[in-house]
Amino acid sequence: MLRNRRDLQSLLYLILQPLLMIYLWQVGLSSVASWLIYGLVFFLSLGIGVIHHNHTHLRIWRNKRLNRLTDFWITLLQGHPTFVFYPSHIANHHRYHHGEHDAARTYRFGGDHNHLLGYLLHPFQAGFVLYPLFIDWLRRLREQHSGVFYYCLRQYLAVLLLWSVLAWLDWQKFLLFVLIPQLHGLHWLLATNYLQHAHADGNSPINYARNFSGWVNPLLFNIGLHTAHHHHPRAHWSELSQLDLHYRQQIDPTLNAGPLIPYMFRTFILSLLLLPYRSQSLMPPQSSGTHHADSV
């Protein structure tokens, strides 16, 4: 009943993450192996966020009941309801493509920049402006689709119940093995928007997104192929490699940023010391709603 067999990888991540958390809860960080497993939990927290994103665009299962169960499973693993992607991502980000009406556009916060502090702060800034969208979405659901409203509310209740039980059992283990990895995953999920769009052109029909190559794509479901995803939001993630070939030659060459980790090292670390590595904005200087900065 899987929509695409490539989502066996998604299921592996969804099963492995809680199993590793349970193992660490039992043995603690008592050996080198347990620390390596703890690092894997942090990596899988990134994968859960990408699976959440992909599942919102194209449901994993062909069966409605299995998709709803997956909603709750991702909710519990991520520590945040899955419904939030509809008002913040589908109805906002994919509607406006990082343009001036995109609520969490990177250049909304302190001008057009691309540096380490902006990357670290973006999730908090984005959360501040996105939560009103969630609340308004829930308010309209309550008025127009009460069944869906209570479905979303049950996701919040499920997270609170799980957190309460685990904190009651052992609050220190809960913080270390559950809450901190979940917060790490949520931070990265929102910070990815900064990686993919900071210093891109929010007014362009195609130069509004940055793309990455390398291991980030097979490990994290082609999350680096962002232009193709924006143009084909209903395409399964496994199809983006082929679709990316069509756009790679059309976008500004600087938006084909290569492997993710070297890009982050150049842009956020080396740029502090060497001017040639500083990011250059593609936004026109007189763009509406922006405060342009050539480089930071």
mmCIF file of C-alpha atoms in Angstrom:
data_model
loop_
_atom_site.group_PDB
_atom_site.id
_atom_site.type_symbol
_atom_site.label_atom_id
_atom_site.label_comp_id
_atom_site.label_asym_id
_atom_site.label_seq_id
_atom_site.Cartn_x
_atom_site.Cartn_y
_atom_site.Cartn_z
ATOM 1 C CA MET A 1 0.000 0.000 0.000
ATOM 2 C CA LEU A 2 3.005 2.264 -0.167
ATOM 3 C CA ARG A 3 2.611 4.866 -2.887
ATOM 4 C CA ASN A 4 6.248 4.441 -3.866
ATOM 5 C CA ARG A 5 8.628 1.649 -2.846
ATOM 6 C CA ARG A 6 11.402 4.197 -2.252
ATOM 7 C CA ASP A 7 9.534 5.150 0.913
ATOM 8 C CA LEU A 8 10.819 1.970 2.500
ATOM 9 C CA GLN A 9 13.702 4.275 3.422
ATOM 10 C CA SER A 10 11.210 6.630 5.086
ATOM 11 C CA LEU A 11 9.713 3.736 7.048
ATOM 12 C CA LEU A 12 13.195 2.629 8.118
ATOM 13 C CA TYR A 13 13.880 6.070 9.608
ATOM 14 C CA LEU A 14 10.434 6.199 11.267
ATOM 15 C CA ILE A 15 11.017 2.826 12.933
ATOM 16 C CA LEU A 16 14.707 3.178 13.743
ATOM 17 C CA GLN A 17 14.429 6.548 15.521
ATOM 18 C CA PRO A 18 12.172 5.406 18.397
ATOM 19 C CA LEU A 19 14.040 2.090 18.737
ATOM 20 C CA LEU A 20 17.317 3.949 19.253
ATOM 21 C CA MET A 21 15.673 6.315 21.739
ATOM 22 C CA ILE A 22 14.366 3.349 23.728
ATOM 23 C CA TYR A 23 17.810 1.735 23.674
ATOM 24 C CA LEU A 24 19.488 4.916 24.947
ATOM 25 C CA TRP A 25 16.800 5.294 27.622
ATOM 26 C CA GLN A 26 17.790 1.826 28.886
ATOM 27 C CA VAL A 27 21.595 2.008 28.700
ATOM 28 C CA GLY A 28 22.357 5.750 28.834
ATOM 29 C CA LEU A 29 25.526 7.274 27.406
ATOM 30 C CA SER A 30 27.806 4.716 28.965
ATOM 31 C CA SER A 31 30.090 3.871 26.046
ATOM 32 C CA VAL A 32 31.521 5.143 22.774
ATOM 33 C CA ALA A 33 28.913 3.078 20.928
ATOM 34 C CA SER A 34 26.062 4.729 22.824
ATOM 35 C CA TRP A 35 27.443 8.190 21.956
ATOM 36 C CA LEU A 36 27.591 7.183 18.282
ATOM 37 C CA ILE A 37 23.991 6.002 18.514
ATOM 38 C CA TYR A 38 23.062 9.320 20.135
ATOM 39 C CA GLY A 39 24.615 11.103 17.153
ATOM 40 C CA LEU A 40 22.564 8.891 14.836
ATOM 41 C CA VAL A 41 19.420 9.916 16.735
ATOM 42 C CA PHE A 42 20.255 13.551 15.995
ATOM 43 C CA PHE A 43 20.736 12.742 12.318
ATOM 44 C CA LEU A 44 17.449 10.843 12.202
ATOM 45 C CA SER A 45 15.716 13.872 13.741
ATOM 46 C CA LEU A 46 16.616 15.656 10.492
ATOM 47 C CA GLY A 47 15.227 12.783 8.471
ATOM 48 C CA ILE A 48 11.935 12.811 10.383
ATOM 49 C CA GLY A 49 11.481 16.482 9.486
ATOM 50 C CA VAL A 50 12.074 15.786 5.786
ATOM 51 C CA ILE A 51 9.691 12.813 5.887
ATOM 52 C CA HIS A 52 7.102 15.104 7.490
ATOM 53 C CA HIS A 53 7.623 17.577 4.633
ATOM 54 C CA ASN A 54 7.363 14.884 1.955
ATOM 55 C CA HIS A 55 4.330 13.237 3.550
ATOM 56 C CA THR A 56 2.522 16.590 3.504
ATOM 57 C CA HIS A 57 3.123 17.079 -0.211
ATOM 58 C CA LEU A 58 2.395 13.496 -1.230
ATOM 59 C CA ARG A 59 0.981 11.030 1.263
ATOM 60 C CA ILE A 60 3.158 7.978 1.867
ATOM 61 C CA TRP A 61 0.296 5.484 1.735
ATOM 62 C CA ARG A 62 -2.606 4.945 -0.618
ATOM 63 C CA ASN A 63 -4.734 4.082 2.401
ATOM 64 C CA LYS A 64 -6.332 6.989 4.307
ATOM 65 C CA ARG A 65 -6.201 5.264 7.691
ATOM 66 C CA LEU A 66 -2.511 4.447 7.333
ATOM 67 C CA ASN A 67 -1.806 8.053 6.370
ATOM 68 C CA ARG A 68 -3.577 9.282 9.507
ATOM 69 C CA LEU A 69 -1.628 6.842 11.661
ATOM 70 C CA THR A 70 1.545 8.122 10.016
ATOM 71 C CA ASP A 71 0.483 11.689 10.830
ATOM 72 C CA PHE A 72 0.344 10.796 14.513
ATOM 73 C CA TRP A 73 3.563 8.753 14.394
ATOM 74 C CA ILE A 74 5.486 11.662 12.857
ATOM 75 C CA THR A 75 3.817 14.037 15.333
ATOM 76 C CA LEU A 76 5.074 11.994 18.284
ATOM 77 C CA LEU A 77 8.569 11.524 16.861
ATOM 78 C CA GLN A 78 8.971 15.163 15.870
ATOM 79 C CA GLY A 79 7.332 16.619 18.977
ATOM 80 C CA HIS A 80 5.075 18.880 16.943
ATOM 81 C CA PRO A 81 1.796 18.363 15.036
ATOM 82 C CA THR A 82 2.069 17.494 11.353
ATOM 83 C CA PHE A 83 -0.838 19.752 10.351
ATOM 84 C CA VAL A 84 1.339 22.877 10.638
ATOM 85 C CA PHE A 85 2.877 22.256 7.216
ATOM 86 C CA TYR A 86 -0.410 23.107 5.511
ATOM 87 C CA PRO A 87 -0.767 26.749 6.642
ATOM 88 C CA SER A 88 2.972 27.497 6.818
ATOM 89 C CA HIS A 89 4.382 25.560 3.877
ATOM 90 C CA ILE A 90 1.690 24.672 1.341
ATOM 91 C CA ALA A 91 -0.530 27.740 1.687
ATOM 92 C CA ASN A 92 2.348 30.150 2.318
ATOM 93 C CA HIS A 93 5.824 29.138 1.172
ATOM 94 C CA HIS A 94 4.822 27.206 -1.942
ATOM 95 C CA ARG A 95 2.225 29.787 -2.826
ATOM 96 C CA TYR A 96 4.616 32.755 -2.744
ATOM 97 C CA HIS A 97 7.995 31.073 -3.485
ATOM 98 C CA HIS A 98 10.048 33.197 -1.091
ATOM 99 C CA GLY A 99 8.421 36.344 -2.481
ATOM 100 C CA GLU A 100 7.423 39.439 -0.526
ATOM 101 C CA HIS A 101 4.182 37.810 0.687
ATOM 102 C CA ASP A 102 5.937 34.714 2.043
ATOM 103 C CA ALA A 103 5.526 35.134 5.809
ATOM 104 C CA ALA A 104 8.887 33.522 6.637
ATOM 105 C CA ARG A 105 10.964 34.937 3.764
ATOM 106 C CA THR A 106 14.552 35.201 4.957
ATOM 107 C CA TYR A 107 14.962 38.878 4.026
ATOM 108 C CA ARG A 108 12.040 39.830 6.243
ATOM 109 C CA PHE A 109 14.214 39.616 9.328
ATOM 110 C CA GLY A 110 16.861 42.337 9.483
ATOM 111 C CA GLY A 111 17.300 42.722 5.745
ATOM 112 C CA ASP A 112 18.714 40.535 2.993
ATOM 113 C CA HIS A 113 21.593 38.524 4.473
ATOM 114 C CA ASN A 114 23.225 35.114 4.466
ATOM 115 C CA HIS A 115 25.474 34.459 7.473
ATOM 116 C CA LEU A 116 25.804 32.219 10.519
ATOM 117 C CA LEU A 117 23.789 34.366 12.912
ATOM 118 C CA GLY A 118 20.961 34.635 10.408
ATOM 119 C CA TYR A 119 20.963 30.866 10.005
ATOM 120 C CA LEU A 120 20.862 30.239 13.748
ATOM 121 C CA LEU A 121 18.162 32.841 14.423
ATOM 122 C CA HIS A 122 15.903 32.120 11.458
ATOM 123 C CA PRO A 123 13.947 29.252 13.093
ATOM 124 C CA PHE A 124 13.002 31.461 16.045
ATOM 125 C CA GLN A 125 12.103 34.408 13.821
ATOM 126 C CA ALA A 126 10.116 32.198 11.461
ATOM 127 C CA GLY A 127 8.288 30.508 14.331
ATOM 128 C CA PHE A 128 7.260 33.894 15.685
ATOM 129 C CA VAL A 129 5.515 34.877 12.436
ATOM 130 C CA LEU A 130 4.249 31.415 11.481
ATOM 131 C CA TYR A 131 2.393 30.604 14.677
ATOM 132 C CA PRO A 132 -0.276 33.250 13.978
ATOM 133 C CA LEU A 133 -0.869 31.402 10.682
ATOM 134 C CA PHE A 134 -1.392 28.163 12.600
ATOM 135 C CA ILE A 135 -3.840 29.816 14.992
ATOM 136 C CA ASP A 136 -5.789 31.469 12.176
ATOM 137 C CA TRP A 137 -5.856 28.160 10.273
ATOM 138 C CA LEU A 138 -7.259 26.365 13.328
ATOM 139 C CA ARG A 139 -9.828 29.116 13.882
ATOM 140 C CA ARG A 140 -11.114 28.775 10.309
ATOM 141 C CA LEU A 141 -11.117 24.990 10.578
ATOM 142 C CA ARG A 142 -13.205 25.190 13.732
ATOM 143 C CA GLU A 143 -15.764 27.354 11.931
ATOM 144 C CA GLN A 144 -15.831 25.466 8.626
ATOM 145 C CA HIS A 145 -14.501 21.926 9.227
ATOM 146 C CA SER A 146 -14.869 21.052 12.888
ATOM 147 C CA GLY A 147 -13.871 17.408 12.334
ATOM 148 C CA VAL A 148 -10.499 18.414 10.891
ATOM 149 C CA PHE A 149 -10.067 20.976 13.684
ATOM 150 C CA TYR A 150 -10.410 18.313 16.364
ATOM 151 C CA TYR A 151 -8.113 16.011 14.383
ATOM 152 C CA CYS A 152 -5.414 18.704 14.540
ATOM 153 C CA LEU A 153 -6.126 19.319 18.211
ATOM 154 C CA ARG A 154 -5.649 15.624 18.965
ATOM 155 C CA GLN A 155 -2.143 15.877 17.534
ATOM 156 C CA TYR A 156 -1.269 18.537 20.124
ATOM 157 C CA LEU A 157 -2.813 16.413 22.860
ATOM 158 C CA ALA A 158 -0.862 13.348 21.747
ATOM 159 C CA VAL A 159 2.444 15.236 22.040
ATOM 160 C CA LEU A 160 1.553 16.656 25.453
ATOM 161 C CA LEU A 161 0.485 13.244 26.721
ATOM 162 C CA LEU A 162 3.680 11.559 25.534
ATOM 163 C CA TRP A 163 5.866 14.298 26.980
ATOM 164 C CA SER A 164 4.028 14.173 30.307
ATOM 165 C CA VAL A 165 4.386 10.408 30.649
ATOM 166 C CA LEU A 166 8.075 10.369 29.699
ATOM 167 C CA ALA A 167 8.900 13.335 31.941
ATOM 168 C CA TRP A 168 7.076 11.618 34.817
ATOM 169 C CA LEU A 169 9.086 8.420 34.265
ATOM 170 C CA ASP A 170 12.448 10.227 34.179
ATOM 171 C CA TRP A 171 12.631 13.928 33.340
ATOM 172 C CA GLN A 172 16.393 13.900 32.792
ATOM 173 C CA LYS A 173 16.248 11.061 30.269
ATOM 174 C CA PHE A 174 13.257 12.737 28.652
ATOM 175 C CA LEU A 175 15.241 15.948 28.134
ATOM 176 C CA LEU A 176 18.390 14.199 26.926
ATOM 177 C CA PHE A 177 17.026 11.454 24.702
ATOM 178 C CA VAL A 178 13.693 12.852 23.511
ATOM 179 C CA LEU A 179 13.200 16.604 23.810
ATOM 180 C CA ILE A 180 16.678 17.811 22.807
ATOM 181 C CA PRO A 181 16.796 15.680 19.620
ATOM 182 C CA GLN A 182 13.263 16.809 18.768
ATOM 183 C CA LEU A 183 14.190 20.467 19.213
ATOM 184 C CA HIS A 184 17.295 19.901 17.103
ATOM 185 C CA GLY A 185 15.159 18.431 14.320
ATOM 186 C CA LEU A 186 12.642 21.280 14.470
ATOM 187 C CA HIS A 187 15.411 23.902 14.414
ATOM 188 C CA TRP A 188 16.984 22.297 11.363
ATOM 189 C CA LEU A 189 13.610 21.930 9.657
ATOM 190 C CA LEU A 190 13.041 25.690 9.848
ATOM 191 C CA ALA A 191 16.697 26.597 9.289
ATOM 192 C CA THR A 192 16.641 24.638 6.022
ATOM 193 C CA ASN A 193 14.514 27.447 4.614
ATOM 194 C CA TYR A 194 17.447 29.786 5.258
ATOM 195 C CA LEU A 195 19.939 27.451 3.582
ATOM 196 C CA GLN A 196 17.739 27.089 0.532
ATOM 197 C CA HIS A 197 16.660 30.706 0.089
ATOM 198 C CA ALA A 198 18.939 33.253 1.813
ATOM 199 C CA HIS A 199 20.387 35.642 -0.816
ATOM 200 C CA ALA A 200 18.275 34.024 -3.570
ATOM 201 C CA ASP A 201 15.947 36.295 -5.539
ATOM 202 C CA GLY A 202 12.440 36.192 -4.102
ATOM 203 C CA ASN A 203 11.148 38.222 -7.060
ATOM 204 C CA SER A 204 12.441 35.838 -9.722
ATOM 205 C CA PRO A 205 10.283 33.099 -11.281
ATOM 206 C CA ILE A 206 13.178 30.645 -11.020
ATOM 207 C CA ASN A 207 16.137 32.076 -9.052
ATOM 208 C CA TYR A 208 14.409 31.955 -5.665
ATOM 209 C CA ALA A 209 15.929 28.674 -4.408
ATOM 210 C CA ARG A 210 19.385 27.184 -3.823
ATOM 211 C CA ASN A 211 20.205 23.562 -4.639
ATOM 212 C CA PHE A 212 22.669 21.145 -3.045
ATOM 213 C CA SER A 213 24.311 17.981 -4.282
ATOM 214 C CA GLY A 214 26.189 15.179 -2.568
ATOM 215 C CA TRP A 215 25.219 12.829 0.252
ATOM 216 C CA VAL A 216 22.480 15.107 1.617
ATOM 217 C CA ASN A 217 20.171 13.916 -1.169
ATOM 218 C CA PRO A 218 20.320 10.116 -0.842
ATOM 219 C CA LEU A 219 20.395 10.373 2.953
ATOM 220 C CA LEU A 220 17.681 13.028 3.296
ATOM 221 C CA PHE A 221 15.285 12.268 0.459
ATOM 222 C CA ASN A 222 16.591 14.732 -2.165
ATOM 223 C CA ILE A 223 15.970 17.697 0.129
ATOM 224 C CA GLY A 224 18.758 19.567 -1.672
ATOM 225 C CA LEU A 225 16.962 19.644 -5.038
ATOM 226 C CA HIS A 226 14.779 22.566 -4.112
ATOM 227 C CA THR A 227 14.068 24.315 -7.412
ATOM 228 C CA ALA A 228 12.655 21.133 -8.933
ATOM 229 C CA HIS A 229 10.599 20.557 -5.798
ATOM 230 C CA HIS A 230 9.073 24.049 -5.945
ATOM 231 C CA HIS A 231 8.113 23.596 -9.584
ATOM 232 C CA HIS A 232 6.771 20.069 -8.995
ATOM 233 C CA PRO A 233 5.502 20.029 -5.385
ATOM 234 C CA ARG A 234 3.389 16.905 -5.944
ATOM 235 C CA ALA A 235 6.232 14.896 -7.452
ATOM 236 C CA HIS A 236 7.558 12.092 -5.294
ATOM 237 C CA TRP A 237 10.943 12.939 -3.799
ATOM 238 C CA SER A 238 12.588 10.088 -5.715
ATOM 239 C CA GLU A 239 11.671 11.813 -9.022
ATOM 240 C CA LEU A 240 13.466 15.070 -8.191
ATOM 241 C CA SER A 241 16.903 13.884 -9.383
ATOM 242 C CA GLN A 242 15.616 13.623 -12.932
ATOM 243 C CA LEU A 243 13.556 16.805 -12.728
ATOM 244 C CA ASP A 244 16.560 18.704 -11.375
ATOM 245 C CA LEU A 245 18.410 18.169 -14.661
ATOM 246 C CA HIS A 246 15.846 20.371 -16.403
ATOM 247 C CA TYR A 247 16.365 23.361 -14.078
ATOM 248 C CA ARG A 248 20.081 23.124 -13.302
ATOM 249 C CA GLN A 249 21.083 24.970 -16.473
ATOM 250 C CA GLN A 250 18.337 27.591 -16.172
ATOM 251 C CA ILE A 251 19.047 29.031 -12.735
ATOM 252 C CA ASP A 252 21.829 31.377 -11.712
ATOM 253 C CA PRO A 253 25.020 29.249 -11.397
ATOM 254 C CA THR A 254 25.628 30.418 -7.822
ATOM 255 C CA LEU A 255 22.414 28.688 -6.778
ATOM 256 C CA ASN A 256 23.938 25.311 -7.672
ATOM 257 C CA ALA A 257 25.854 25.355 -4.405
ATOM 258 C CA GLY A 258 27.432 21.901 -4.421
ATOM 259 C CA PRO A 259 27.557 19.690 -1.304
ATOM 260 C CA LEU A 260 25.785 21.110 1.748
ATOM 261 C CA ILE A 261 28.496 20.891 4.424
ATOM 262 C CA PRO A 262 31.219 22.604 2.341
ATOM 263 C CA TYR A 263 28.696 25.298 1.407
ATOM 264 C CA MET A 264 27.893 25.947 5.067
ATOM 265 C CA PHE A 265 31.593 25.996 5.981
ATOM 266 C CA ARG A 266 32.406 28.489 3.208
ATOM 267 C CA THR A 267 29.406 30.729 3.778
ATOM 268 C CA PHE A 268 29.209 30.743 7.565
ATOM 269 C CA ILE A 269 32.843 30.204 8.695
ATOM 270 C CA LEU A 270 35.389 31.060 5.995
ATOM 271 C CA SER A 271 33.416 34.175 5.057
ATOM 272 C CA LEU A 272 34.236 35.614 8.477
ATOM 273 C CA LEU A 273 37.913 35.668 7.500
ATOM 274 C CA LEU A 274 38.051 35.785 3.706
ATOM 275 C CA LEU A 275 35.989 38.249 1.663
ATOM 276 C CA PRO A 276 35.759 36.102 -1.506
ATOM 277 C CA TYR A 277 33.719 33.532 0.399
ATOM 278 C CA ARG A 278 31.056 36.000 1.498
ATOM 279 C CA SER A 279 27.644 35.355 0.016
ATOM 280 C CA GLN A 280 26.355 37.786 -2.601
ATOM 281 C CA SER A 281 22.659 38.574 -2.860
ATOM 282 C CA LEU A 282 20.708 38.020 -6.068
ATOM 283 C CA MET A 283 17.935 40.363 -4.927
ATOM 284 C CA PRO A 284 17.635 43.587 -6.955
ATOM 285 C CA PRO A 285 18.659 46.600 -4.803
ATOM 286 C CA GLN A 286 15.244 48.259 -5.132
ATOM 287 C CA SER A 287 13.138 45.151 -4.461
ATOM 288 C CA SER A 288 9.832 45.853 -2.745
ATOM 289 C CA GLY A 289 9.700 44.893 0.916
ATOM 290 C CA THR A 290 13.434 44.236 1.261
ATOM 291 C CA HIS A 291 16.453 45.958 2.720
ATOM 292 C CA HIS A 292 19.212 44.963 0.367
ATOM 293 C CA ALA A 293 22.725 44.164 1.530
ATOM 294 C CA ASP A 294 25.332 43.173 -1.048
ATOM 295 C CA SER A 295 27.084 40.887 1.386
ATOM 296 C CA VAL A 296 27.408 40.229 5.063
#
